[in-house]
mmCIF file of C-alpha atoms in Angstrom:
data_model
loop_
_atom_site.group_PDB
_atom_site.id
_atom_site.type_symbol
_atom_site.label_atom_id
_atom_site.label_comp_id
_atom_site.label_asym_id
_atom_site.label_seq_id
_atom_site.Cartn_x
_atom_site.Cartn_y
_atom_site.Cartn_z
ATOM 1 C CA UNK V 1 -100.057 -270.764 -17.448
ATOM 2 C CA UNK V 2 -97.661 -268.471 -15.570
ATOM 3 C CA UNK V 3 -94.233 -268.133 -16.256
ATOM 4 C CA UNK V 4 -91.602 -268.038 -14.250
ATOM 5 C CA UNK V 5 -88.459 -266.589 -15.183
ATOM 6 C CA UNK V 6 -85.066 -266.622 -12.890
ATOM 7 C CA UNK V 7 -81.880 -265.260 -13.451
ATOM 8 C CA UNK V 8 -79.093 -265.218 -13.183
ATOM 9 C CA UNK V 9 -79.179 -269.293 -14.620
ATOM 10 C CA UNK V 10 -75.821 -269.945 -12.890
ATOM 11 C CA UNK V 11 -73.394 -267.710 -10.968
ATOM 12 C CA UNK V 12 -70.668 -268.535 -9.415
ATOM 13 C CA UNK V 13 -69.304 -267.320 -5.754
ATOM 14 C CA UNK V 14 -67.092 -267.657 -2.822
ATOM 15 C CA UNK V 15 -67.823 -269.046 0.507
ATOM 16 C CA UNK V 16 -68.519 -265.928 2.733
ATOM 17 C CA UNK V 17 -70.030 -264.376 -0.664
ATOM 18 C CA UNK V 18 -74.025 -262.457 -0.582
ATOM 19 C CA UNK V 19 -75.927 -264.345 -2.913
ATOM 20 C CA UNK V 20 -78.699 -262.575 -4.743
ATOM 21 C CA UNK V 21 -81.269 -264.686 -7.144
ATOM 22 C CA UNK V 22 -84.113 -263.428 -9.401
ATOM 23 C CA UNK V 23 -87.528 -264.857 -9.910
ATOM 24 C CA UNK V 24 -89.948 -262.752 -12.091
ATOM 25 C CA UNK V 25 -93.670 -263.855 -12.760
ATOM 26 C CA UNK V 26 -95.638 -263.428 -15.755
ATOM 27 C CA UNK V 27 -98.400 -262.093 -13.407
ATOM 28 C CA UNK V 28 -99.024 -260.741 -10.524
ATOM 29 C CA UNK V 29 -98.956 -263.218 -7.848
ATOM 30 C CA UNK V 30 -98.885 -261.569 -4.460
ATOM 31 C CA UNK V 31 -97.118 -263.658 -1.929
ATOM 32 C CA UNK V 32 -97.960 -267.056 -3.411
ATOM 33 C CA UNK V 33 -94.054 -267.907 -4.024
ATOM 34 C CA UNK V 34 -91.683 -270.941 -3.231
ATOM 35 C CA UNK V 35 -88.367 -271.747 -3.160
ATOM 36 C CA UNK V 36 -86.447 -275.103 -3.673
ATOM 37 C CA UNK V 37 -83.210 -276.077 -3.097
ATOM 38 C CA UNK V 38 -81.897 -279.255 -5.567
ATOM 39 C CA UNK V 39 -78.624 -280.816 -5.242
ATOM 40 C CA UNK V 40 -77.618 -283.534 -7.532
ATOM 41 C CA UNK V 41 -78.647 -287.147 -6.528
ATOM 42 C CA UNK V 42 -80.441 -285.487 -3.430
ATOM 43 C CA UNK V 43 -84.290 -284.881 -3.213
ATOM 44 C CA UNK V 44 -85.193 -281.094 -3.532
ATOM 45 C CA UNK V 45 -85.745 -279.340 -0.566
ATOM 46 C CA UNK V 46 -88.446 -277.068 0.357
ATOM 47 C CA UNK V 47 -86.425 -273.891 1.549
ATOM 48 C CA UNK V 48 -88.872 -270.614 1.574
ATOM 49 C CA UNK V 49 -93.073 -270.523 1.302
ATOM 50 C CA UNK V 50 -95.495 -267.540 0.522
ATOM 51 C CA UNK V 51 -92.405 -265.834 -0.536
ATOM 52 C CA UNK V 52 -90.579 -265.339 3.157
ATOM 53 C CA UNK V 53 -91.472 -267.898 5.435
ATOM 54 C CA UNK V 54 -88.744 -269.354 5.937
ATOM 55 C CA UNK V 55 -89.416 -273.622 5.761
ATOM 56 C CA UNK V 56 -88.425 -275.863 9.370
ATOM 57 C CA UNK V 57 -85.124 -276.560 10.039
ATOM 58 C CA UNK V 58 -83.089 -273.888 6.939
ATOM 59 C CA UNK V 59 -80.828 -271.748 7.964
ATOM 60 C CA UNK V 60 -81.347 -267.807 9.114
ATOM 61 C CA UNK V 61 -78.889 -266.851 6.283
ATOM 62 C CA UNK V 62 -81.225 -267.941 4.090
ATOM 63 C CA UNK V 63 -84.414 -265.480 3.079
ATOM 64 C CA UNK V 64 -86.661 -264.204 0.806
ATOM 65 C CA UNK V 65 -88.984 -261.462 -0.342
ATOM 66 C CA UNK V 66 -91.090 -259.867 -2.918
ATOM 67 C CA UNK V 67 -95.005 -259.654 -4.041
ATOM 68 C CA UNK V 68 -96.652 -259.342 -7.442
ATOM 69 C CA UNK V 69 -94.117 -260.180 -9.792
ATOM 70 C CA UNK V 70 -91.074 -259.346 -8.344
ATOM 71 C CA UNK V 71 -88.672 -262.259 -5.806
ATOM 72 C CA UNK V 72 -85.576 -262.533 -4.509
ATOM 73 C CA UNK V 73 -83.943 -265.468 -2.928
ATOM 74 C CA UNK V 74 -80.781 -263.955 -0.860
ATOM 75 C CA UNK V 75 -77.754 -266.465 0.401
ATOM 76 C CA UNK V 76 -76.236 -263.630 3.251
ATOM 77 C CA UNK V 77 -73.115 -265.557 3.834
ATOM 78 C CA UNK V 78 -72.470 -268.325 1.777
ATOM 79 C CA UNK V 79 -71.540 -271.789 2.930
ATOM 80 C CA UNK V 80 -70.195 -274.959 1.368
ATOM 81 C CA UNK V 81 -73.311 -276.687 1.801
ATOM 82 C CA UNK V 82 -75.290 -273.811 -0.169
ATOM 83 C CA UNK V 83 -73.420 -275.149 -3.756
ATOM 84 C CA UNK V 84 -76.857 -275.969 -5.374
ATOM 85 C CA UNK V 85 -79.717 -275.275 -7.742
ATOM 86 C CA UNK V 86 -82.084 -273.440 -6.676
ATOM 87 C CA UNK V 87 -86.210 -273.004 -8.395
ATOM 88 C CA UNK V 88 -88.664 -270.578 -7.655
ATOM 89 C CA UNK V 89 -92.388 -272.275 -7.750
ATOM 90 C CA UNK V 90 -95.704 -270.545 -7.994
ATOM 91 C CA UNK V 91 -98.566 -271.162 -6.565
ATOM 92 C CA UNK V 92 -101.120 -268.840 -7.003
ATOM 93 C CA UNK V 93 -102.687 -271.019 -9.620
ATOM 94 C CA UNK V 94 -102.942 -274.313 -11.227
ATOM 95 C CA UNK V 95 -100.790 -275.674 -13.188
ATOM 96 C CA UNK V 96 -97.767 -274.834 -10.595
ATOM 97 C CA UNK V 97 -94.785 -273.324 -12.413
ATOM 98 C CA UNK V 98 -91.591 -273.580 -11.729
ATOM 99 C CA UNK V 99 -88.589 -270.966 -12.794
ATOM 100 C CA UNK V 100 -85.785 -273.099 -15.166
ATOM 101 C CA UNK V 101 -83.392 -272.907 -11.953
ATOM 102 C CA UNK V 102 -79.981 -271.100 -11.133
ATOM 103 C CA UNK V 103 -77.056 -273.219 -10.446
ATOM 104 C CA UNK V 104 -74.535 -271.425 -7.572
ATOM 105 C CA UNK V 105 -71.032 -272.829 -8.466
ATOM 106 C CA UNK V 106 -67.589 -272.233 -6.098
ATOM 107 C CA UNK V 107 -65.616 -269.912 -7.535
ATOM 108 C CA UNK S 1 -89.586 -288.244 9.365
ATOM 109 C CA UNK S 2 -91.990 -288.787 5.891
ATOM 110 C CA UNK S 3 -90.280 -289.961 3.264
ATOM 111 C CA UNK S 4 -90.694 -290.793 -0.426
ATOM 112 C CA UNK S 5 -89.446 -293.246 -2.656
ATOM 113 C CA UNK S 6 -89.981 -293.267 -6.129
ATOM 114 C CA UNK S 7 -89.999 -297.133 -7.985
ATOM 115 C CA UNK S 8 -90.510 -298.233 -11.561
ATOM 116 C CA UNK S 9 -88.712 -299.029 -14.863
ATOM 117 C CA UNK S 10 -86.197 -297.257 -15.709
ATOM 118 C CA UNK S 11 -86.630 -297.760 -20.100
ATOM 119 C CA UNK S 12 -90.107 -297.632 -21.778
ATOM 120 C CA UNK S 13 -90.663 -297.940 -25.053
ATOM 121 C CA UNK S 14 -92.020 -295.030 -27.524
ATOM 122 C CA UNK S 15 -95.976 -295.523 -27.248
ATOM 123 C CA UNK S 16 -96.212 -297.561 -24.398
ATOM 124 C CA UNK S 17 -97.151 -296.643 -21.017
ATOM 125 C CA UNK S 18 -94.672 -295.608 -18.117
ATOM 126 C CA UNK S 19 -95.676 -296.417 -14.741
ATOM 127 C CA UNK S 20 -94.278 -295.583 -11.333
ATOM 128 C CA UNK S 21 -95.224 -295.883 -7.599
ATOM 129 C CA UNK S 22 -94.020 -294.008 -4.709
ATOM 130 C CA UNK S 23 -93.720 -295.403 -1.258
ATOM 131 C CA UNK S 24 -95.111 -293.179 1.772
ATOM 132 C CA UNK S 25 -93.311 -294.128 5.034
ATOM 133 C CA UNK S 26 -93.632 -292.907 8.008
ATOM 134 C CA UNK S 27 -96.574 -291.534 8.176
ATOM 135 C CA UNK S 28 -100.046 -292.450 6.741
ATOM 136 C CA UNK S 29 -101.027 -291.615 3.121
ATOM 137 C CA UNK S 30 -104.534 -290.926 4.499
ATOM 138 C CA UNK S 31 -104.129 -290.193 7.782
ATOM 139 C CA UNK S 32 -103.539 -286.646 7.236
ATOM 140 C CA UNK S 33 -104.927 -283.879 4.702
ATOM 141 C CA UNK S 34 -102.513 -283.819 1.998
ATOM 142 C CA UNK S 35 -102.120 -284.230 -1.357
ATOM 143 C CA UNK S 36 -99.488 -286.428 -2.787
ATOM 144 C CA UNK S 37 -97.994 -285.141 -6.151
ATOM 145 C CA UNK S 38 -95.638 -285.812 -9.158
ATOM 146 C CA UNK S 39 -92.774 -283.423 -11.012
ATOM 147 C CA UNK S 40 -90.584 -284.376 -13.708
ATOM 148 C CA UNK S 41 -87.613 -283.030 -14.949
ATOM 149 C CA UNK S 42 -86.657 -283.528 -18.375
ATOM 150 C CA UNK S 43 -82.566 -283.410 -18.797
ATOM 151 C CA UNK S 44 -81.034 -280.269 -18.659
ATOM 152 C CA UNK S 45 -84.740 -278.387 -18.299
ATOM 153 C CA UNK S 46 -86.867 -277.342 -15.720
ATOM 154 C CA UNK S 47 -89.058 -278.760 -13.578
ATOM 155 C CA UNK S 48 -92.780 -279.502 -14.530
ATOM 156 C CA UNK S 49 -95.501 -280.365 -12.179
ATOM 157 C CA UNK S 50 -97.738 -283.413 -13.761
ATOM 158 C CA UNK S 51 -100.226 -283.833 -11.066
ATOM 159 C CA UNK S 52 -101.663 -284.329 -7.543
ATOM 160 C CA UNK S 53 -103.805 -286.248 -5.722
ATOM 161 C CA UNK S 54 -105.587 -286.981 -2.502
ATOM 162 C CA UNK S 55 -106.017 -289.981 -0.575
ATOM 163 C CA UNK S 56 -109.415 -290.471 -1.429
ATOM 164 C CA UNK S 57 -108.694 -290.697 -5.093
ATOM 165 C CA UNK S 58 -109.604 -286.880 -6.172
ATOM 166 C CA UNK S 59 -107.118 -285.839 -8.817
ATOM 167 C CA UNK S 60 -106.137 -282.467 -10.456
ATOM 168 C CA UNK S 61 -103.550 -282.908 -13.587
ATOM 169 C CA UNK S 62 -101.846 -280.208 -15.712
ATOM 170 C CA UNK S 63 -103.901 -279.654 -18.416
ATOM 171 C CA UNK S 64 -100.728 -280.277 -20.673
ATOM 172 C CA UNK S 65 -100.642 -283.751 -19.867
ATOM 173 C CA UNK S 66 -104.235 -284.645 -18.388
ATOM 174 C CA UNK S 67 -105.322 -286.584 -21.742
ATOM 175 C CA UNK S 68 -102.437 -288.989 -20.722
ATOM 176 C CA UNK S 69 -102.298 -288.855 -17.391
ATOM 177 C CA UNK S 70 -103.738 -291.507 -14.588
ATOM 178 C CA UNK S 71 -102.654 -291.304 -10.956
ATOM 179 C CA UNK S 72 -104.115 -293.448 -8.092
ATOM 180 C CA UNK S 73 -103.968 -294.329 -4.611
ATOM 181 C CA UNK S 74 -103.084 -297.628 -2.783
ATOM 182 C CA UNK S 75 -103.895 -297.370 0.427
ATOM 183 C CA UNK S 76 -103.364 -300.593 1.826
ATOM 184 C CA UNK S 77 -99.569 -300.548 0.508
ATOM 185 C CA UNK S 78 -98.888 -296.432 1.704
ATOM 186 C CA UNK S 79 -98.216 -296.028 -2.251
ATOM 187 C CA UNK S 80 -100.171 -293.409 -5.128
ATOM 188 C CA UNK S 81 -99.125 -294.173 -8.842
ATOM 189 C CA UNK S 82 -98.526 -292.273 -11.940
ATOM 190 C CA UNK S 83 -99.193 -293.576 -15.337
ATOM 191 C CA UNK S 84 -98.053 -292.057 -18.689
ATOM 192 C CA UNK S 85 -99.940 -293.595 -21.759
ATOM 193 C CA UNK S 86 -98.373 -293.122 -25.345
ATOM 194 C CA UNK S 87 -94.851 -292.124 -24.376
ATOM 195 C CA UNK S 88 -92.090 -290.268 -26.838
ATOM 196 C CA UNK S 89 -88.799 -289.454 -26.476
ATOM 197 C CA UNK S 90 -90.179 -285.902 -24.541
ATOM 198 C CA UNK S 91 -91.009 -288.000 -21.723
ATOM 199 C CA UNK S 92 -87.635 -289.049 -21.148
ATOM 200 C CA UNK S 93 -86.730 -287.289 -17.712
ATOM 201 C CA UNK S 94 -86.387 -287.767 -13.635
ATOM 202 C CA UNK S 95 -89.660 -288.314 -12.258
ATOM 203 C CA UNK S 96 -90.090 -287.090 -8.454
ATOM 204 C CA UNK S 97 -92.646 -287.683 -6.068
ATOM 205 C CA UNK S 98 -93.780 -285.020 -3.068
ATOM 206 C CA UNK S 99 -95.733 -284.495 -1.106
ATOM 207 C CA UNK S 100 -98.402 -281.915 -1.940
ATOM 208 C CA UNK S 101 -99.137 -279.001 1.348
ATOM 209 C CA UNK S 102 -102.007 -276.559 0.373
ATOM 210 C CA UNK S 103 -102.329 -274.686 3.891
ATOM 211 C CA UNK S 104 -103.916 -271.723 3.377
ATOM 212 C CA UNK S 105 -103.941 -271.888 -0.120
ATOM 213 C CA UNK S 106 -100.420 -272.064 -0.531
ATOM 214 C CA UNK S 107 -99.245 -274.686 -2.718
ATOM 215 C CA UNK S 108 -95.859 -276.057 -2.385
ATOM 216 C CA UNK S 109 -93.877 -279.521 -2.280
ATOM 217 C CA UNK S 110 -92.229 -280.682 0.387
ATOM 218 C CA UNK S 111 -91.050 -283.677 1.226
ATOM 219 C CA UNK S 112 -89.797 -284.977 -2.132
ATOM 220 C CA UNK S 113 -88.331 -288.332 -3.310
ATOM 221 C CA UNK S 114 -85.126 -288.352 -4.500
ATOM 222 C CA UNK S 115 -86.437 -289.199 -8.557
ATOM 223 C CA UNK S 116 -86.196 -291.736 -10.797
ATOM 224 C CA UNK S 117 -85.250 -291.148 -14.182
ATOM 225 C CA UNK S 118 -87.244 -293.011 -16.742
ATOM 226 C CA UNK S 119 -85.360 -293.212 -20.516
ATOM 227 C CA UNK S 120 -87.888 -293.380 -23.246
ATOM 228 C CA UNK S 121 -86.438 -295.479 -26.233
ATOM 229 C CA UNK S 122 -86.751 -298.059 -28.051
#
C-alpha cells in the first residue's frame, strides 16, 4: 500500500494567515492526488483533484500542487470558515490512502 | 444536489456482523457511471477506504478487509450496503459513505455522507 504522510498534524493560525500543508507519498505518484476538507459533524468535502484542480464551487484562495511524492495544500488568506481538517488521498492505486489529517485551529 | 445518508446500528457486538445502508437521493444509483464507496474512521485515526462498488454489483475491497467484507446494491430502494462479519473492538469507528468518481483514472470521493459511527462492544 502507499503511504501517505502529512504534516504539520495540527497548526494553528489567524484569519488573514497563509496556510501551508504537507502531503508526502511513499511513491511516486505523479498527479494522482486529492484533497478533503472534514469539519466535525459535517460530511467531508472534496476540495482539490489530480493534485490542482481545483473541485466546483471552493474558493480561489484555496490551491494545490506537486507531482511524484511531493504536495502542498496552500490556504492564501485564511477565513473563518477554513477552521478544519484537512486529508490528502491517493489515487494512483488501489487500496486508496489517505494522509492521518492536519487540524487548522484559530489562534 | 446528490446526497448520502448513512443508516444502521449504532452498537454491535464483538463477532457479530455490522451492517449499514446508504441512501442515494437525488439522482439515480444506476443511472450514471459511478461507483458508490465506503470509508471509516476509527476515533482519533485516519481515514481508511473499505470498498467500492458499481451499480451492477462489481465490487473491489481493500485487501485488508476483503475476507470480511460484503457490499451490495439495491436498486429498487437507491441504497448499496456494507457488511462487516466477525467484528472487534478495531472496528469501532464513523463509517461514511461517497460517492466513488474515477474520470480519467482519477479516483476520488465526493459527495460523502455525513457518517455514522458504529461502537463495537459488548
Amino acid at each position: 500500500d502507499i503511504q501517505m504522510t502529512q504534516s504539520p498534524s495540527s497548526l494553528s493560525a489567524s484569519v488573514g494567515d497563509r496556510v501551508t500543508i504537507t502531503c508526502r507519498a511513499s511513491q511516486s505518484i505523479s498527479t494522482y492526488l486529492n484533497w478533503y476538507q472534514h469539519k466535525p459533524g459535517e460530511a467531508p468535502k472534496l476540495l482539490i483533484f489530480a493534485a490542482s484542480s481545483l473541485q466546483s464551487g471552493v474558493p480561489s484562495r484555496l490551491s494545490g500542487s506537486g507531482s511524484g511524492t511531493d504536495f502542498t495544500l496552500t490556504i492564501s488568506s485564511l477565513q473563518l470558515e477554513d477552521f478544519a481538517t484537512y486529508y490528502c488521498q491517493q489515487s494512483y492505486s488501489s487500496p486508496w490512502t489517505f494522509g492521518q489529517g492536519t487540524k487548522v485551529e484559530i489562534k | 444536489q446528490l446526497q448520502l445518508q448513512e443508516s444502521g446500528p449504532g452498537l454491535v457486538k464483538p463477532s457479530e456482523t455490522l451492517s449499514l445502508a446508504c441512501t442515494v437521493s437525488g439522482d439515480s444509483i444506476r443511472s450514471s457511471s459511478y461507483f458508490w464507496g465506503w470509508i471509516r474512521q476509527p476515533p482519533g485515526k485516519g481515514l481508511e477506504w473499505i470498498g467500492s462498488i458499481f451499480y451492477s454489483g462489481i465490487t473491489y475491497y481493500n485487501p485488508s478487509l476483503k475476507s470480511r467484507v460484503t457490499m451490495s446494491v439495491d436498486t429498487s430502494r437507491n441504497q448499496f450496503s456494507l457488511k462487516l462479519n466477525s467484528v472487534t473492538a478495531a472496528d469501532t469507528a464513523v463509517y461514511f459513505c461517497a460517492r466513488h468518481l474515477t474520470a480519467a483514472g482519477y479516483n476520488c470521493f465526493d459527495p460523502w455522507g455525513q457518517g455514522t459511527l458504529v461502537t463495537v462492544s459488548s
